[in-house]
Coordinates of C-alpha atoms and ligand atoms in Angstrom, one line a residue:
X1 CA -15.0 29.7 6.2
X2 CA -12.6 30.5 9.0
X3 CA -9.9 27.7 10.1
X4 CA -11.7 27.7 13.6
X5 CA -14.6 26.1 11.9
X6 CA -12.4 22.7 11.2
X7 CA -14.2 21.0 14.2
X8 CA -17.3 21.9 13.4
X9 CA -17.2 20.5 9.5
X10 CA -15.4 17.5 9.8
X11 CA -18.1 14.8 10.6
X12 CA -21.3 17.3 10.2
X13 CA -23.5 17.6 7.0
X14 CA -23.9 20.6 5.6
X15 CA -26.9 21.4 3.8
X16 CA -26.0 24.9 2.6
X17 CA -23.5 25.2 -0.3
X18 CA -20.0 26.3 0.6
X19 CA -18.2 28.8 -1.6
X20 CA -14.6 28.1 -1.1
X21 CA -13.1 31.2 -2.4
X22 CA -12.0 33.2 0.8
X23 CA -12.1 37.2 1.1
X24 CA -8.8 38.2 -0.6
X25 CA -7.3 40.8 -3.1
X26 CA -7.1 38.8 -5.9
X27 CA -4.6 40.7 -9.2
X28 CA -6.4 40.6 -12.4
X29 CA -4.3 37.8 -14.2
X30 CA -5.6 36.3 -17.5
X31 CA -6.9 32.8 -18.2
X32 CA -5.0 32.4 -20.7
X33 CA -2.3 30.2 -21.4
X34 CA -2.4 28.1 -17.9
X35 CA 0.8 27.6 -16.3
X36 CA -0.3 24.5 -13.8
X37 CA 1.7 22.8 -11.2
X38 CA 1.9 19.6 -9.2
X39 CA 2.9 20.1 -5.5
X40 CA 3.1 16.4 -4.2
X41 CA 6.4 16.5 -2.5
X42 CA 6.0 18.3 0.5
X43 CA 8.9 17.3 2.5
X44 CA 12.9 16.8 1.7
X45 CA 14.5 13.7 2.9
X46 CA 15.6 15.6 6.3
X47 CA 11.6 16.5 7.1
X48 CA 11.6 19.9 6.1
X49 CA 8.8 21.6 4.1
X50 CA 9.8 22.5 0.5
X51 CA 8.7 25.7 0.2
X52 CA 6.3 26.8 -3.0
X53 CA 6.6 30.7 -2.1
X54 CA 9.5 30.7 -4.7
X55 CA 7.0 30.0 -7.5
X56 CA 5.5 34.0 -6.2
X57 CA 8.9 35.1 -4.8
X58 CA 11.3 34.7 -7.6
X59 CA 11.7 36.9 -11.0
X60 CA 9.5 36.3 -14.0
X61 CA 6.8 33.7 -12.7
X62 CA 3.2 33.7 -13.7
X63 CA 1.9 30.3 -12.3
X64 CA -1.9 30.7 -12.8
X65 CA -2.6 27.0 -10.8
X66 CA -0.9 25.2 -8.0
X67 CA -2.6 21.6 -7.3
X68 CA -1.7 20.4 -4.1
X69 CA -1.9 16.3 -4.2
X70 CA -2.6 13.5 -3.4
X71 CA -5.4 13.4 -1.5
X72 CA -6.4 9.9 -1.0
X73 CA -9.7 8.2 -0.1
X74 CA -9.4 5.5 2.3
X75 CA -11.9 2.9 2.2
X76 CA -13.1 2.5 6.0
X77 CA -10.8 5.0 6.8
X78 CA -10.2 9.2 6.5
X79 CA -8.9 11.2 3.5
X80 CA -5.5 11.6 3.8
X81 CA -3.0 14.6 2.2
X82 CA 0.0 11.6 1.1
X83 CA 0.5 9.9 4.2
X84 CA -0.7 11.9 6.6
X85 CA -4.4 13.5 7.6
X86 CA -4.1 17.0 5.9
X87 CA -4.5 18.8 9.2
X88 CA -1.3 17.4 10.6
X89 CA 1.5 20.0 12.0
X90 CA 3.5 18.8 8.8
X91 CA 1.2 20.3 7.1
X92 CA 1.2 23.7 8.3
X93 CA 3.5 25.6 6.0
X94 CA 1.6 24.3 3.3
X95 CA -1.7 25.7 4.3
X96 CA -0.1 28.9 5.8
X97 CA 2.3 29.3 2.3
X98 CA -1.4 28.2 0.2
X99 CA -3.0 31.7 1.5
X100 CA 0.2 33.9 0.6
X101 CA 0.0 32.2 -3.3
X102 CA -3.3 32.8 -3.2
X103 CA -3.2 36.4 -2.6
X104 CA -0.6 36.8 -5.3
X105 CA -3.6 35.7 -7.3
X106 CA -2.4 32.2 -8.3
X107 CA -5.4 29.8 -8.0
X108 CA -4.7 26.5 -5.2
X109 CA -6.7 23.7 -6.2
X110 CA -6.7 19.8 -4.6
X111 CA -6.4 16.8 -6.4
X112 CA -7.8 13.6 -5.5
X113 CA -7.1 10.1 -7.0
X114 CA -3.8 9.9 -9.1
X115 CA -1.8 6.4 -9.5
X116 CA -2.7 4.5 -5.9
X117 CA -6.1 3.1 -5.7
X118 CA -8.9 3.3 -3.2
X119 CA -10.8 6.6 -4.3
X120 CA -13.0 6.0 -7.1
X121 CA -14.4 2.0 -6.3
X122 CA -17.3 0.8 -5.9
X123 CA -16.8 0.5 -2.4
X124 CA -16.0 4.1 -2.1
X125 CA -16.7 7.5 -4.6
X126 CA -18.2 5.2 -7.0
X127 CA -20.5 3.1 -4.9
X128 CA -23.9 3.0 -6.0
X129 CA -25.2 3.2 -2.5
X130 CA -26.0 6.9 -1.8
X131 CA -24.5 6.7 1.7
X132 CA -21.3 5.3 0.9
X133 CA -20.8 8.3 -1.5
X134 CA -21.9 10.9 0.5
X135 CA -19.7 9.4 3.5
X136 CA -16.6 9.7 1.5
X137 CA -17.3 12.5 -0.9
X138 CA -18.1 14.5 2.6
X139 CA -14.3 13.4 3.7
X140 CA -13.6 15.5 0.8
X141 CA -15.6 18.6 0.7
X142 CA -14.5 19.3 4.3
X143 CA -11.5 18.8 3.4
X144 CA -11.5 21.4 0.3
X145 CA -14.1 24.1 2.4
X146 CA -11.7 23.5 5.6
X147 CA -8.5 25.0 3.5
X148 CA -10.2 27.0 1.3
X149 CA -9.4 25.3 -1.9
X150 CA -10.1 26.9 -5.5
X151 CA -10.5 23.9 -7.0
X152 CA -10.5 20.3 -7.1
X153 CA -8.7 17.9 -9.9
X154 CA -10.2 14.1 -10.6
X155 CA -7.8 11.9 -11.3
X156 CA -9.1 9.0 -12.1
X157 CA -6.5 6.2 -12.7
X158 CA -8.6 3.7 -12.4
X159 CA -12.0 2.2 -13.7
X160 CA -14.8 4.2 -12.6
X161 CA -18.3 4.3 -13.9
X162 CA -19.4 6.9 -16.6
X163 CA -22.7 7.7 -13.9
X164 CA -20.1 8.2 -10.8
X165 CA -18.0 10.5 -12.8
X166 CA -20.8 12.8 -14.1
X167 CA -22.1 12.5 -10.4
X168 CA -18.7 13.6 -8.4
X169 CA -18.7 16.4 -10.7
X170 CA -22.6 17.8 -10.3
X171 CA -22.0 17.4 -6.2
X172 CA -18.4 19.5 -6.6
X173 CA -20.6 22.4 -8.8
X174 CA -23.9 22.0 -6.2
X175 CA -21.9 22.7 -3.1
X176 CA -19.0 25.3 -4.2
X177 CA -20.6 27.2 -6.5
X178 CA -19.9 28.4 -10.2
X179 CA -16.7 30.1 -9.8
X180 CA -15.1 26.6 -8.3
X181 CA -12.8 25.3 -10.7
X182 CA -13.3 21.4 -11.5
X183 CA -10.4 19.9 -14.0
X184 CA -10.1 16.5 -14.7
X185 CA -6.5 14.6 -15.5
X186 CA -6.8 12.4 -18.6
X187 CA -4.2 10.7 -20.5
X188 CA -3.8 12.3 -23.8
X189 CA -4.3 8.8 -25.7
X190 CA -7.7 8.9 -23.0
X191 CA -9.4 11.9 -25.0
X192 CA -9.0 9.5 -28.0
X193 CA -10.8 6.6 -26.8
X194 CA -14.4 5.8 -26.0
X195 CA -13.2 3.4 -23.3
X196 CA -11.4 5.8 -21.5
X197 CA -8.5 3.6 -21.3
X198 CA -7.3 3.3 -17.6
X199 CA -10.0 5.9 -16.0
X200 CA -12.9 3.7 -17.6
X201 CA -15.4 5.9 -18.3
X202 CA -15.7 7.7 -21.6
X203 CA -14.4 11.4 -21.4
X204 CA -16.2 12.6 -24.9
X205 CA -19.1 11.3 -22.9
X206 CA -18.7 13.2 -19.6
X207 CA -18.0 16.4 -22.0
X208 CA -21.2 15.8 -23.5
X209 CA -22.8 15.3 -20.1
X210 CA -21.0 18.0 -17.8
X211 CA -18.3 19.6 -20.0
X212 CA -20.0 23.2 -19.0
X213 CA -18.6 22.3 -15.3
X214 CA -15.1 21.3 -16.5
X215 CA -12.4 23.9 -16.5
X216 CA -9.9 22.1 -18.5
X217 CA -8.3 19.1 -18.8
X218 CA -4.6 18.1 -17.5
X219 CA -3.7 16.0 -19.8
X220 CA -0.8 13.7 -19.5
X221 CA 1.8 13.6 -22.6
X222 CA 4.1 11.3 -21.0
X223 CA 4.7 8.1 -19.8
X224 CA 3.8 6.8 -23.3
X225 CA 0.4 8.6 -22.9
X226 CA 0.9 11.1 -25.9
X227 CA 3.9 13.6 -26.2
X228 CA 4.6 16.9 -27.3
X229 CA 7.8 16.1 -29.2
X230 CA 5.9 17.2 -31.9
X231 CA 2.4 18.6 -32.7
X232 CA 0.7 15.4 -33.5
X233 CA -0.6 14.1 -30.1
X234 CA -2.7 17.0 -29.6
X235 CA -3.6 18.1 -33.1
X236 CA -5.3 14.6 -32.8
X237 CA -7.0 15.4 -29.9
X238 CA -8.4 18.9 -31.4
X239 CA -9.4 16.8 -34.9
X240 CA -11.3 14.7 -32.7
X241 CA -13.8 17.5 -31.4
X242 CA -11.6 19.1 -28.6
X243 CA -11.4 22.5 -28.0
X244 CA -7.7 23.5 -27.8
X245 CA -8.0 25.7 -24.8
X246 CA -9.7 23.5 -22.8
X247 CA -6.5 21.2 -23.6
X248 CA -3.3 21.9 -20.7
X249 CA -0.4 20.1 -22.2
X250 CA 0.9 18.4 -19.3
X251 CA 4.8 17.9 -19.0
X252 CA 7.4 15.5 -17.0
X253 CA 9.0 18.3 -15.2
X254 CA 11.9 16.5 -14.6
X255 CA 13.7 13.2 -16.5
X256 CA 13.5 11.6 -12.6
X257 CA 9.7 12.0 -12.9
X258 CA 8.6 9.2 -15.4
X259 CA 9.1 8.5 -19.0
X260 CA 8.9 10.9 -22.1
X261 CA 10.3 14.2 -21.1
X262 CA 10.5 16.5 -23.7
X263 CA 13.5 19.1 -22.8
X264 CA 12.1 23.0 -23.2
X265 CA 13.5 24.0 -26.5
X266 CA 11.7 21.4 -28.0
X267 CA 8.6 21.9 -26.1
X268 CA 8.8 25.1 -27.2
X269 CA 8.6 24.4 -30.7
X270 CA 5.1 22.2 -30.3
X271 CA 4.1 25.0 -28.6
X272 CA 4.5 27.5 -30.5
X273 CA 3.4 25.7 -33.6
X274 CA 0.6 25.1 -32.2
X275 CA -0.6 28.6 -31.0
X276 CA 0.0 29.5 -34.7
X277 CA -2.2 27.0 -35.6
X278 CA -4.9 27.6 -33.0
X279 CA -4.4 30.6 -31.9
X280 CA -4.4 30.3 -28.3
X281 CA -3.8 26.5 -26.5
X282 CA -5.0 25.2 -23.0
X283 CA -1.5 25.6 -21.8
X284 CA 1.0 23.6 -19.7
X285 CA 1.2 21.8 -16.8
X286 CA 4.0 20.6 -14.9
X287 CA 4.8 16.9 -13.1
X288 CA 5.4 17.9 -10.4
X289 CA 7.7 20.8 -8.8
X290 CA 10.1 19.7 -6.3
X291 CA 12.7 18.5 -8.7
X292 CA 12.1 20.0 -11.8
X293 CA 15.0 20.9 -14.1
X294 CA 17.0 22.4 -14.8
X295 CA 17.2 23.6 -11.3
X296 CA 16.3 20.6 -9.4
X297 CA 15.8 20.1 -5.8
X298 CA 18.0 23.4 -5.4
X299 CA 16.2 25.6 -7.1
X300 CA 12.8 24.0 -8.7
X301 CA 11.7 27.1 -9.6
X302 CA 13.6 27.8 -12.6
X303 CA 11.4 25.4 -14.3
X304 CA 8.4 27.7 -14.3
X305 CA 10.3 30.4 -15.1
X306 CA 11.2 29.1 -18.6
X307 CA 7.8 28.2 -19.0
X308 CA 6.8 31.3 -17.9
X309 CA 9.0 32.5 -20.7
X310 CA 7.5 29.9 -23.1
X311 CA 3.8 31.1 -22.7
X312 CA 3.1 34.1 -20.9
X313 CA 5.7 36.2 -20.7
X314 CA 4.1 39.7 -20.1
X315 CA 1.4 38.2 -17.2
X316 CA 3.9 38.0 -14.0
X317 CA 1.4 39.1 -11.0
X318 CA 2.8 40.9 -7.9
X319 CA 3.8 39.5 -4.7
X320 CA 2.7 41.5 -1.1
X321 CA 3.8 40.1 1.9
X322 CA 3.8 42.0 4.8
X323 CA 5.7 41.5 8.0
X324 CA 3.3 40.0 10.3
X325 CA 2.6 37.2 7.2
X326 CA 6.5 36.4 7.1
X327 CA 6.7 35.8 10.7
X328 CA 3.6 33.4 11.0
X329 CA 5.1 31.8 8.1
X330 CA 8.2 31.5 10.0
X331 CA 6.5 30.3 13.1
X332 CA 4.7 27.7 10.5
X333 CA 7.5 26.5 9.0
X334 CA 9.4 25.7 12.9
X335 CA 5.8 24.0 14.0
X336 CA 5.6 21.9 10.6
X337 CA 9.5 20.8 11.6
X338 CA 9.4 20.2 15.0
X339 CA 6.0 18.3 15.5
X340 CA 7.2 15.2 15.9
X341 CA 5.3 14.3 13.3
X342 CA 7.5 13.3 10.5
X343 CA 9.6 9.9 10.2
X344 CA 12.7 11.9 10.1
X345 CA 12.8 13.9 12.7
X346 CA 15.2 17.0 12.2
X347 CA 17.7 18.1 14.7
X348 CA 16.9 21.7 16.1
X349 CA 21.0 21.8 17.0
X350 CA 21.5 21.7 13.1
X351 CA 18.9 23.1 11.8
X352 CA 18.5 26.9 12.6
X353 CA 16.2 27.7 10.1
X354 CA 13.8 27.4 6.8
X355 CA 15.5 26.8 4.1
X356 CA 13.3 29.8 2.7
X357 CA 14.0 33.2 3.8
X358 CA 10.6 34.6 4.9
X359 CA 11.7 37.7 6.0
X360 CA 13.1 38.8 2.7
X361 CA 10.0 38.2 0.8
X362 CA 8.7 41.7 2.8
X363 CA 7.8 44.7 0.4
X364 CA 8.6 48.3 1.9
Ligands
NAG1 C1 10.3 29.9 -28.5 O1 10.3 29.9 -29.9 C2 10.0 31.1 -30.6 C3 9.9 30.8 -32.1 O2 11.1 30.2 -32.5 C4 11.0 32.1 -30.2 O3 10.7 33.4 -30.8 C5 11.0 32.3 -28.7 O4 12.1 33.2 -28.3 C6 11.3 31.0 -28.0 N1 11.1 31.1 -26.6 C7 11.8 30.6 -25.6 C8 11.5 30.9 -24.2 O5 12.8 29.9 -25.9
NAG2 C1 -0.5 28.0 10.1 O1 0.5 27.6 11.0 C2 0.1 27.6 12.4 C3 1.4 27.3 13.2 O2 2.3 28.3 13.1 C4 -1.0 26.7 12.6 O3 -1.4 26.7 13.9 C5 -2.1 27.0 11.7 O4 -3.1 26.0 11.8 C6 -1.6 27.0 10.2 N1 -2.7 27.4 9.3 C7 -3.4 26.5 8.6 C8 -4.4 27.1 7.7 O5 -3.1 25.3 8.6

């Protein structure tokens, strides 16, 4: 798929499946443990893309998953990327810096759902009426073919039927293909129950049902959902017929980001007793990166790198970007600023540039 076939997708049905993985040199990283991050920020308060190139770009980084959210579904309406159609000019440094992450070999997923409503009702991903699925769930396939997504995450915060769940998940594996990566974002205490809890559906169920076409499973440990102060939350979730590394461990990145955050020397204590117990674990995933400590909105990276530290030390891939790259990405960045498109509307006197520097990022 080529980015000049956008017109052509949007609003046509294709019959073919669509392999999203695009041509690309991809460095052999392993699986295993997943370092998985959020990306739902996009923007600072002054309308400037927050870059995730640091997550490549700075020292001792192996991110193995970036999920760029929230798509939402809008009944009568078009998916949107947050507040805004995904193929806005806001969006363009975030689809030009997707390609560069993906080349360093870290997988860029989508996720859909999360906490505002309107995705999975009966009115739109869960209707029982074929049409009104396939009218939304195409919203979405073009969306993922159209930026050449790796993946897609559910998550469903909301009831949805046990028969829409298993069905959003066959259509996903029909039309990408086997190597697409389909994860699902419970809450811990969600594995536990046959109810579901907030999602509504039983997830031991769509295991039993599809659990061949699920990846692994974000799983929230915050909020009051579970935690990972100590083992017990997901030694819980493995006694009740889990298998540990289909379990991510998924952490507040920041205090600012919700309830429950567990500060890293601690989390690396469950951690590591738990490896030592299982062997190998899912992994961890992060809530989300634009803030996270300790670095905060200066430097959100440093989060990743003590995880990084945490789980997979010796798996840091190599960044390649070439001088033709940096400049598009500069000339990405100045279009995703200056579109008009944003509420806030920087000033081009004061601001003479990304708050990224592109050019440095050039090998040799
Ligand atoms: C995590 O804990 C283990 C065991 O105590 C220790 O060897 C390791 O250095 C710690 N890692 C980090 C990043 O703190
Ligand atoms: C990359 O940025 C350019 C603007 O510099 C834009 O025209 C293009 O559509 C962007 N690429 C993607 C995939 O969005």
């Amino acid at each position: 798929m080529k980015p000049t076939f956008l017109p052509l997708i949007f609003g046509t049905f294709l019959a073919v499946p669509l392999f999203a993985a695009p041509v690309r040199q991809s460095p052999e990283i392993p699986d295993l443990p997943r370092l998985v991050l959020y990306y739902q920020t996009t923007h600072d308060p002054f309308g400037r893309p927050i870059s995730i190139l640091p997550l490549v770009t700075e020292k001792h980084i192996a991110l193995t998953h970036l999920i760029v959210c929230s798509f939402h579904i809008n009944y009568g309406g078009i998916v949107h990327l947050n507040d805004h159609p995904p193929q806005s000019p806001l969006f363009y440094t975030l689809w030009n810096e997707t390609r560069v992450m993906q080349a360093a070999g870290v997988k860029v997923m989508g996720m859909v759902g999360g906490a505002t409503p309107g995705a999975f009702t009966r009115s739109t991903l869960d209707s029982a009426d074929v049409q009104t699925f396939d009218g939304y769930y195409s919203q979405l396939r073009n969306v993922i073919a159209a930026y050449r997504l790796d993946g897609l995450d559910i998550d469903v915060e909301q009831r949805m039927s046990q028969k829409g769940i298993t069905r959003l998940v066959r259509r996903l594996r029909q039309d990408f293909g086997p190597d697409f990566i389909i994860t699902q974002a419970p809450a811990a205490s969600a594995l536990l129950r046959s109810d579901g809890a907030l999602s509504g559906f039983s997830y031991q169920q769509l295991e039993n049902e599809v659990g061949a076409d699920i990846a692994f499973y974000n799983t929230q440990f915050y909020n009051g959902l579970g935690s990972m102060v100590g083992a017990d939350t997901f030694e819980s979730i493995v006694d009740a017929g889990w298998p540990p590394t289909k379990i991510v461990a998924g952490q507040l990145t920041s205090p600012a980001n919700g309830g429950g955050f567990v500060p890293h020397e601690q989390l690396n204590k469950t951690i590591t007793e738990l490896r030592d117990r299982y062997g190998e674990i899912g992994g961890i995933m992060g809530w989300e990166y634009f803030n996270s400590a300790p670095g905060g909105r200066a430097r959100p990276w440093e989060w990743a790198q003590i995880m990084t530290a945490i789980l997979r030390p010796n798996s840091v891939p190599v960044l390649t970007v070439s001088d033709a790259t940096a400049r598009s990405l500069l000339q990405a960045w100045k279009a995703s600023t200056f579109s008009g498109a944003a509420e806030n509307q920087p000033d081009r006197e004061t601001n003479s540039g990304p708050s990224v520097d592109y050019m440095a990022m050039v090998v040799g």
